[in-house]
PDB file of C-alpha atoms in Angstrom:
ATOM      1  CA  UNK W   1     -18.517  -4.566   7.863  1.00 75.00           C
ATOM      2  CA  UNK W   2     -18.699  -0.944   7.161  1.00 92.00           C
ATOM      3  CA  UNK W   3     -21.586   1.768   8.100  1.00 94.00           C
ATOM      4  CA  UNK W   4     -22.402   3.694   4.867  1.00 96.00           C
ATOM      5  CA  UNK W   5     -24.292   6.726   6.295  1.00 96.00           C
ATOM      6  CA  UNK W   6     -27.031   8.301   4.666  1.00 95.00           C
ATOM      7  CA  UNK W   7     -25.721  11.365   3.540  1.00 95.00           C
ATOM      8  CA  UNK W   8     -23.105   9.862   1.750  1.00 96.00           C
ATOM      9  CA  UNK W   9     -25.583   7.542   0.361  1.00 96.00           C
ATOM     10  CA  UNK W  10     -27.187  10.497  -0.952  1.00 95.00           C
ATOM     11  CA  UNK W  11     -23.504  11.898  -2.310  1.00 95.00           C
ATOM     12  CA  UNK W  12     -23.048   8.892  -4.059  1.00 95.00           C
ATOM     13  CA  UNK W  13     -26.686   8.779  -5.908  1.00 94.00           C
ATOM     14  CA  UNK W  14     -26.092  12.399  -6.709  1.00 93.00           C
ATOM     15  CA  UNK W  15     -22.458  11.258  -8.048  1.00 94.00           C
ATOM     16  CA  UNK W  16     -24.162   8.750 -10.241  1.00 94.00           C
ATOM     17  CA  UNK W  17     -26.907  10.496 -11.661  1.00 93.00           C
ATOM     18  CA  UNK W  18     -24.284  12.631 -13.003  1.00 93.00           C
ATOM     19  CA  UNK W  19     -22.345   9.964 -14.615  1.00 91.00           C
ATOM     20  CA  UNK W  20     -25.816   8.420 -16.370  1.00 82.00           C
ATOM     21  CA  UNK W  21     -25.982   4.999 -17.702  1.00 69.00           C
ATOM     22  CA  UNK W  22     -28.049   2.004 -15.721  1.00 78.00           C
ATOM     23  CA  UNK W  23     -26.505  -0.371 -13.772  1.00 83.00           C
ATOM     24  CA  UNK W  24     -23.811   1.783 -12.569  1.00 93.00           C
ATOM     25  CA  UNK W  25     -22.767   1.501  -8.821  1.00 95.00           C
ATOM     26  CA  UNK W  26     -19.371   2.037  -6.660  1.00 96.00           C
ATOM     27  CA  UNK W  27     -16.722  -0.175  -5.557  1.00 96.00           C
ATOM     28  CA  UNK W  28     -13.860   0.399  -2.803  1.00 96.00           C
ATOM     29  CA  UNK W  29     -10.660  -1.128  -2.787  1.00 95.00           C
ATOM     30  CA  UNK W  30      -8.046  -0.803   0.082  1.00 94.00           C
ATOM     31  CA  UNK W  31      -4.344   0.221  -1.537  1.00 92.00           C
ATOM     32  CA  UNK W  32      -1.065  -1.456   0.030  1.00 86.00           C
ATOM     33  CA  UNK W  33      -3.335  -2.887   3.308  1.00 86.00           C
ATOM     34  CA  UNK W  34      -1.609  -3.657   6.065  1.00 81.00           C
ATOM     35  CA  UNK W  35       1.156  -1.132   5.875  1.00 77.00           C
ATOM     36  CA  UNK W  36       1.113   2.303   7.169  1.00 71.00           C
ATOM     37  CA  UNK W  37       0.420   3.687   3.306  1.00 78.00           C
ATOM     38  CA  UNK W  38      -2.884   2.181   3.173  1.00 86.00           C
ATOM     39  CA  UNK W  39      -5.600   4.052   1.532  1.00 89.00           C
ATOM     40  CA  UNK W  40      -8.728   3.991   0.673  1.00 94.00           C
ATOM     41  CA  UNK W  41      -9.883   3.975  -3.221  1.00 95.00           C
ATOM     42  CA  UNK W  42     -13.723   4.660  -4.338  1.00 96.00           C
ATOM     43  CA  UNK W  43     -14.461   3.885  -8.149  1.00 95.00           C
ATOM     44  CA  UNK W  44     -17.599   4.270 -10.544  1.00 95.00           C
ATOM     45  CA  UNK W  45     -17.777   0.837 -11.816  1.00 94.00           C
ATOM     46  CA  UNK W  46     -20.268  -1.181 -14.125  1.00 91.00           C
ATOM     47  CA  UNK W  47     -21.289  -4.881 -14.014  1.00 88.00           C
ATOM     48  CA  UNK W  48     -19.269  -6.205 -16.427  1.00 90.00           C
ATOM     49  CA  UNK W  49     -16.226  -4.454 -14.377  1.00 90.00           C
ATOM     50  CA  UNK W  50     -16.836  -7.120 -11.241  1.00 91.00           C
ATOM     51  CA  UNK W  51     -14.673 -10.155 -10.887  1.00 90.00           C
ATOM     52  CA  UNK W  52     -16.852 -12.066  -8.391  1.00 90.00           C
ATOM     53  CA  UNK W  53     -15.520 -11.813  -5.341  1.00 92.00           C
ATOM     54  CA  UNK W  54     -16.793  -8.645  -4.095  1.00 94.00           C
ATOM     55  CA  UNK W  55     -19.268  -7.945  -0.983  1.00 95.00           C
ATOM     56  CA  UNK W  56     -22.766  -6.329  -1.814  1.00 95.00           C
ATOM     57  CA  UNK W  57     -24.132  -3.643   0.029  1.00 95.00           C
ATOM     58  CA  UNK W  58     -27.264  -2.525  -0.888  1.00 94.00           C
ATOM     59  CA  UNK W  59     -28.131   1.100  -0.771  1.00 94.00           C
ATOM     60  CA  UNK W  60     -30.898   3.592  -1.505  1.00 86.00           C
ATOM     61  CA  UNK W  61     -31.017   3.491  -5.483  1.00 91.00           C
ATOM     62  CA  UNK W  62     -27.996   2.080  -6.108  1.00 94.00           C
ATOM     63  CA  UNK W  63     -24.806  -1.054  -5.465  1.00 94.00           C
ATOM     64  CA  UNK W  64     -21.958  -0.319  -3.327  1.00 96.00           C
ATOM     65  CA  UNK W  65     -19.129  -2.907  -4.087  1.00 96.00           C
ATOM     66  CA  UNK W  66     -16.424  -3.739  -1.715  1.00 96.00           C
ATOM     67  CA  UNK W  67     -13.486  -5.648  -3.330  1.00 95.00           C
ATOM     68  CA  UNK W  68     -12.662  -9.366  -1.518  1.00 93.00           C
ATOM     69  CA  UNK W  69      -9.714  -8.902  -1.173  1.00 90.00           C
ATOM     70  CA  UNK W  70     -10.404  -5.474   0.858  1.00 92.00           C
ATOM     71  CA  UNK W  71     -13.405  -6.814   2.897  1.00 92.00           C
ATOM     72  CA  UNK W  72     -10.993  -7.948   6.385  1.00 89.00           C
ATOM     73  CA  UNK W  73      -9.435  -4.499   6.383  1.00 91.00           C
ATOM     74  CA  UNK W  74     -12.774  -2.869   6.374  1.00 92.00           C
ATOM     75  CA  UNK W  75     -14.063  -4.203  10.056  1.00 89.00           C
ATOM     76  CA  UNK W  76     -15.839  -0.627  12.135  1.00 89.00           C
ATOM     77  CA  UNK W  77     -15.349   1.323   9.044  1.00 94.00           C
ATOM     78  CA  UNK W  78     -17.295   4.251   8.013  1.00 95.00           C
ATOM     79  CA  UNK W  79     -18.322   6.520   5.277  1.00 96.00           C
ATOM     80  CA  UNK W  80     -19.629  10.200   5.973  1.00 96.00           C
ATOM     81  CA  UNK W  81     -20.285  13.182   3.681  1.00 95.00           C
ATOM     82  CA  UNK W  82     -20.056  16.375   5.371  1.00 93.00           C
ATOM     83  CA  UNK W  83     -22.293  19.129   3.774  1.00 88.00           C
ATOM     84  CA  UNK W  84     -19.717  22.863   4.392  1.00 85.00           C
ATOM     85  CA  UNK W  85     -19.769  26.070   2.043  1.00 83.00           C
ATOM     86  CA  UNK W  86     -17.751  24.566  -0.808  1.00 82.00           C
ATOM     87  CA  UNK W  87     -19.983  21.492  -1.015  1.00 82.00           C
ATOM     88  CA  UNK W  88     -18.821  19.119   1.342  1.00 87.00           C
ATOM     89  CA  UNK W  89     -16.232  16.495   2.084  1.00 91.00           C
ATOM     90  CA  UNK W  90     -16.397  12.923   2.430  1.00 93.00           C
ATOM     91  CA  UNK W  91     -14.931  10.641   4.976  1.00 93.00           C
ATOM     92  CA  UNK W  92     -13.760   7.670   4.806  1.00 94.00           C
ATOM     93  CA  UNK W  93     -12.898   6.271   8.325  1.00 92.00           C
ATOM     94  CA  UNK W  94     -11.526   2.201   8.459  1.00 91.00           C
ATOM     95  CA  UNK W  95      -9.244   2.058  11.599  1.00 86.00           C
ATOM     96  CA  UNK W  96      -8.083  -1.663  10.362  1.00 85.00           C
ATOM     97  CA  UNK W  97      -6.696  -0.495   6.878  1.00 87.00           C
ATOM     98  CA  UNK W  98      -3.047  -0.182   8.008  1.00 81.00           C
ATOM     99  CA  UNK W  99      -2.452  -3.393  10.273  1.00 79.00           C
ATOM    100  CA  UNK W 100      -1.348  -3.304  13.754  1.00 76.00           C
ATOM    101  CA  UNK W 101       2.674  -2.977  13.919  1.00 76.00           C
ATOM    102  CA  UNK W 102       4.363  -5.676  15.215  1.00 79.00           C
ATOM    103  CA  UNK W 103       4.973  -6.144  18.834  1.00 79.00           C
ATOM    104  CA  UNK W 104       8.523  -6.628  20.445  1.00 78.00           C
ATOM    105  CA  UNK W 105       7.413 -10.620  20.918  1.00 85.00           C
ATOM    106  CA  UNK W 106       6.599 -11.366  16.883  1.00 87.00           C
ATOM    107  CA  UNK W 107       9.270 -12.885  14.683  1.00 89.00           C
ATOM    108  CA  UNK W 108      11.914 -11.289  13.323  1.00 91.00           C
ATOM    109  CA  UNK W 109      10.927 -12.382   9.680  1.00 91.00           C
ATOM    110  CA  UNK W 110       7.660 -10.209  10.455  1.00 88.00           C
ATOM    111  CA  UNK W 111       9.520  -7.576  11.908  1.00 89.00           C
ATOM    112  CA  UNK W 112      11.248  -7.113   9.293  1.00 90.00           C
ATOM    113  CA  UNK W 113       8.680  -7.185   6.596  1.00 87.00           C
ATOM    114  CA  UNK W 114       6.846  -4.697   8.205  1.00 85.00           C
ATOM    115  CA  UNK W 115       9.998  -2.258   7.750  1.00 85.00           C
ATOM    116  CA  UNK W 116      10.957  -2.941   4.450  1.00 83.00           C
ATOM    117  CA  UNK W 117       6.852  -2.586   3.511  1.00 79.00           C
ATOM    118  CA  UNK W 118       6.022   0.294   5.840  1.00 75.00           C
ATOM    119  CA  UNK W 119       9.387   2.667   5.620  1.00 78.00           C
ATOM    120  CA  UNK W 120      11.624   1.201   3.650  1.00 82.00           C
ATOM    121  CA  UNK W 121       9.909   0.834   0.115  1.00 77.00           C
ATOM    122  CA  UNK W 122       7.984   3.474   0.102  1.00 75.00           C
ATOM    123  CA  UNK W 123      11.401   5.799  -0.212  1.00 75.00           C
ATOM    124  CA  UNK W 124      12.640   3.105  -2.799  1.00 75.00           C
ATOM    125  CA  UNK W 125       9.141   3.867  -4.690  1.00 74.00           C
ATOM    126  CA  UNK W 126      10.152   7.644  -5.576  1.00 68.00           C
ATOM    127  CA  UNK W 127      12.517   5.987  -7.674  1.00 70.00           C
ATOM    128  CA  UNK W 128      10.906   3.450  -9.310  1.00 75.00           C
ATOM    129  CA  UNK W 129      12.729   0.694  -6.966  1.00 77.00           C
ATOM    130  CA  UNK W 130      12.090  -1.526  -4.124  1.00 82.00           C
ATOM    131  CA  UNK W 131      13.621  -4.516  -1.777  1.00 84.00           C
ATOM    132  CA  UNK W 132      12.158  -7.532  -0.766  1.00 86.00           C
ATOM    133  CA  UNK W 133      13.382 -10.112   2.000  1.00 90.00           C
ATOM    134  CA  UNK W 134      15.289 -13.305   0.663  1.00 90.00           C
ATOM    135  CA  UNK W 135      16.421 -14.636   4.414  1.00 92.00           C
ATOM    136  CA  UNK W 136      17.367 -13.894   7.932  1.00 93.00           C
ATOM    137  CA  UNK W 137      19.991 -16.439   8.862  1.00 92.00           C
ATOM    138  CA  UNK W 138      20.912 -17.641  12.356  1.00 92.00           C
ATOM    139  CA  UNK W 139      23.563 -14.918  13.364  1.00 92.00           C
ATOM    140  CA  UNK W 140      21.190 -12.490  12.144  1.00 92.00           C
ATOM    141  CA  UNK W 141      22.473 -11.041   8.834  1.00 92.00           C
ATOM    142  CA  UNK W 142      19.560 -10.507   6.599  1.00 91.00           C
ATOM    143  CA  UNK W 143      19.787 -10.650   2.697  1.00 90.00           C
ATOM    144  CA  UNK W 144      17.902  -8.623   0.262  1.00 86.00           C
ATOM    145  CA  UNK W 145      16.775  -8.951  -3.352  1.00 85.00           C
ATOM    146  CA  UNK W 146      16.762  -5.052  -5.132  1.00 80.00           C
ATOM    147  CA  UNK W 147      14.193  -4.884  -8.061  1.00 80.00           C
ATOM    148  CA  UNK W 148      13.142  -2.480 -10.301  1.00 75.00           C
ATOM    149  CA  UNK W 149      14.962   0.922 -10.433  1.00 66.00           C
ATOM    150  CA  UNK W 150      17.391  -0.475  -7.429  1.00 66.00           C
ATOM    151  CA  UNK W 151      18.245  -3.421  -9.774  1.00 60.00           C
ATOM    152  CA  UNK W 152      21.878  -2.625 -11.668  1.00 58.00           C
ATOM    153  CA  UNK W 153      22.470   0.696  -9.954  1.00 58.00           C
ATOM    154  CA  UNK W 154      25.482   2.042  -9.439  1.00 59.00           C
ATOM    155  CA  UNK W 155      24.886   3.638  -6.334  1.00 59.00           C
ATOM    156  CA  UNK W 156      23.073   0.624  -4.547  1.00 60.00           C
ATOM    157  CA  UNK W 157      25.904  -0.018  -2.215  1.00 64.00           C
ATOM    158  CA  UNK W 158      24.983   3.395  -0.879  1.00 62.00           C
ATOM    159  CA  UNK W 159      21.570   2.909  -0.484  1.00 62.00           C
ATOM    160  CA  UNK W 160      22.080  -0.306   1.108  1.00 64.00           C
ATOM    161  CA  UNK W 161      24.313   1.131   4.090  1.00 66.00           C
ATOM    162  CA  UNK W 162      23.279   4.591   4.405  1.00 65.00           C
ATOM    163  CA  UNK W 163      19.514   4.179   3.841  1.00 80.00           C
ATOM    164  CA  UNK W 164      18.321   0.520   4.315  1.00 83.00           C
ATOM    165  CA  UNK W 165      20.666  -0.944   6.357  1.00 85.00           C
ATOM    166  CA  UNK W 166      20.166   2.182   8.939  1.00 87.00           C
ATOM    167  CA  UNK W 167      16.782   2.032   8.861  1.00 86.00           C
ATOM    168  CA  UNK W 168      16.684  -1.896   9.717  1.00 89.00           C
ATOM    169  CA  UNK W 169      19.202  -1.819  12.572  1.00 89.00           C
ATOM    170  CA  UNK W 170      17.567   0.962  14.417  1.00 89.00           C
ATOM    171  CA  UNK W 171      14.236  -0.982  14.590  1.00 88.00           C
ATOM    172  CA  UNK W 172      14.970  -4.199  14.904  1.00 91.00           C
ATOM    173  CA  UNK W 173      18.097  -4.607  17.212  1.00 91.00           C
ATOM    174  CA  UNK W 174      19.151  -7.741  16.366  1.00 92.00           C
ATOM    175  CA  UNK W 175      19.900  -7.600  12.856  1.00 92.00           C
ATOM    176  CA  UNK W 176      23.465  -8.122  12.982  1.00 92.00           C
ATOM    177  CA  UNK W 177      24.282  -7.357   9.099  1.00 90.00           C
ATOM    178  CA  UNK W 178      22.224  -6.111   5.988  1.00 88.00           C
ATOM    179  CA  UNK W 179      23.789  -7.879   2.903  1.00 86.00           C
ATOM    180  CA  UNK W 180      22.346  -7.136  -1.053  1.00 81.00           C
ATOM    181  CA  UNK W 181      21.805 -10.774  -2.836  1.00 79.00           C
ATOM    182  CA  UNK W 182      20.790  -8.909  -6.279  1.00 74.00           C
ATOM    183  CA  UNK W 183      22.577  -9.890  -9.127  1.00 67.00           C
ATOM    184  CA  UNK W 184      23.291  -6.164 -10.354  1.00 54.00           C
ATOM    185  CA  UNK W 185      24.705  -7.143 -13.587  1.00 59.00           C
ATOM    186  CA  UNK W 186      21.354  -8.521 -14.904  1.00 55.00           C
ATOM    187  CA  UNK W 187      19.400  -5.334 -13.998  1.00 48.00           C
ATOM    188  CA  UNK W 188      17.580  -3.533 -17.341  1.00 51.00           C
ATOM    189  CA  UNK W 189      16.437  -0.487 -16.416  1.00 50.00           C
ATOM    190  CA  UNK W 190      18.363   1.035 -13.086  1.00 44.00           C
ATOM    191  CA  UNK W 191      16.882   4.540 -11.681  1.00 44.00           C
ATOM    192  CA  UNK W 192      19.570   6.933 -13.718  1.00 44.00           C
ATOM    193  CA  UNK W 193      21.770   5.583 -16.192  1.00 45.00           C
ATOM    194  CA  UNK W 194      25.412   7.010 -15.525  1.00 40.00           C
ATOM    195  CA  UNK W 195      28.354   7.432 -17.979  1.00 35.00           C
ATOM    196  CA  UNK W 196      29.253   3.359 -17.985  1.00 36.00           C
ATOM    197  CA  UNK W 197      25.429   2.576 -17.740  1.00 36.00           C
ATOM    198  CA  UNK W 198      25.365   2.478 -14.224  1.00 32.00           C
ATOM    199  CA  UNK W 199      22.780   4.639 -11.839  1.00 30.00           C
ATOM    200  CA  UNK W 200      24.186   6.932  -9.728  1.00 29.00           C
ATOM    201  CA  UNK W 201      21.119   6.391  -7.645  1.00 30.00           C
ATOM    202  CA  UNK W 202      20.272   2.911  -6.017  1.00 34.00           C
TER     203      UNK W 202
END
């Protein structure tokens, strides 16, 4: 699953020597698989910190601890330390960690998705907000459900056409309409509360 080499091996013994205490040993999680944000997380972590479901990879001295839930994302991946004059780097390579972008011939349901988790949210993020799909219907119009810091702004509309709605159209073609389905009115805590309570940012 993934190729620990053995300098980092010898990084992360050094790493936990310095951190003392038996039993101690390192786990890695991917962050927001599948999109193109994915990342790689290392942790110090203790038995009593494991759920269960992690892979085991045994190493000289220690545990290295792979998270399930991470373990399909992790196929070819590698870990490197590279000694230089400051002290070194490490390297985390896992080709798989970000998906593959779907192809012209996928659904438009996945298409979509993929926008709205690879582009789309990540802007809405900044702001505390974010969009998730509610349906694509058969002329193509697809509706959207704005949560968090996009829920009961005043300046959604905005976002909607200038920002999301742009964004969609120019990557998948046959979207024929991007329409918000949020009730606005029910939103507790928009991105910037303006004079009437509304956020002037959606």
């Amino acid at each position: 699953m993934i190729d620990i080499s053995e300098r980092a091996q010898q990084h992360f013994l050094k790493l936990l020597a310095q951190q003392g205490g038996d039993g101690l040993g390192i786990r890695l999680r991917v962050v927001d698989a599948g999109t193109p944000a994915a990342n790689c997380e290392l942790e110090f972590c203790e038995r009593a910190d494991l759920t269960g479901n992690e892979w085991i990879i045994e190493c000289a001295g220690f545990q290295f601890y792979v998270e399930g839930d991470s373990a399909r994302w992790l196929d070819n991946a590698s870990i490197d330390y590279e000694p230089n004059l400051t002290g070194g780097q490490l390297n985390i390579r896992a080709p798989g960690i970000k998906g593959k972008q779907p192809g012209a011939d996928a659904g438009l349901i996945e298409r979509v998705q993929y926008v709205l988790e690879s582009e789309i949210n990540p802007r809405l993020a900044s702001h505390g907000g974010r969009v998730s799909l509610r349906e694509i219907d058969a002329d193509g119009v697809v509706m959207l459900q704005f949560g968090g810091g996009c829920h009961g702004c005043g300046m959604v509309d905005v976002t909607l056409k200038q920002g999301v709605e742009k964004t969609l159209r120019e990557r998948v073609p046959e979207i024929s309409a991007v329409r918000d389905a949020t009730d606005h009115a029910s939103g507790a805590k928009p991105y910037y509360e303006g004079r009437q309570g509304r956020s002037a940012i959606g």
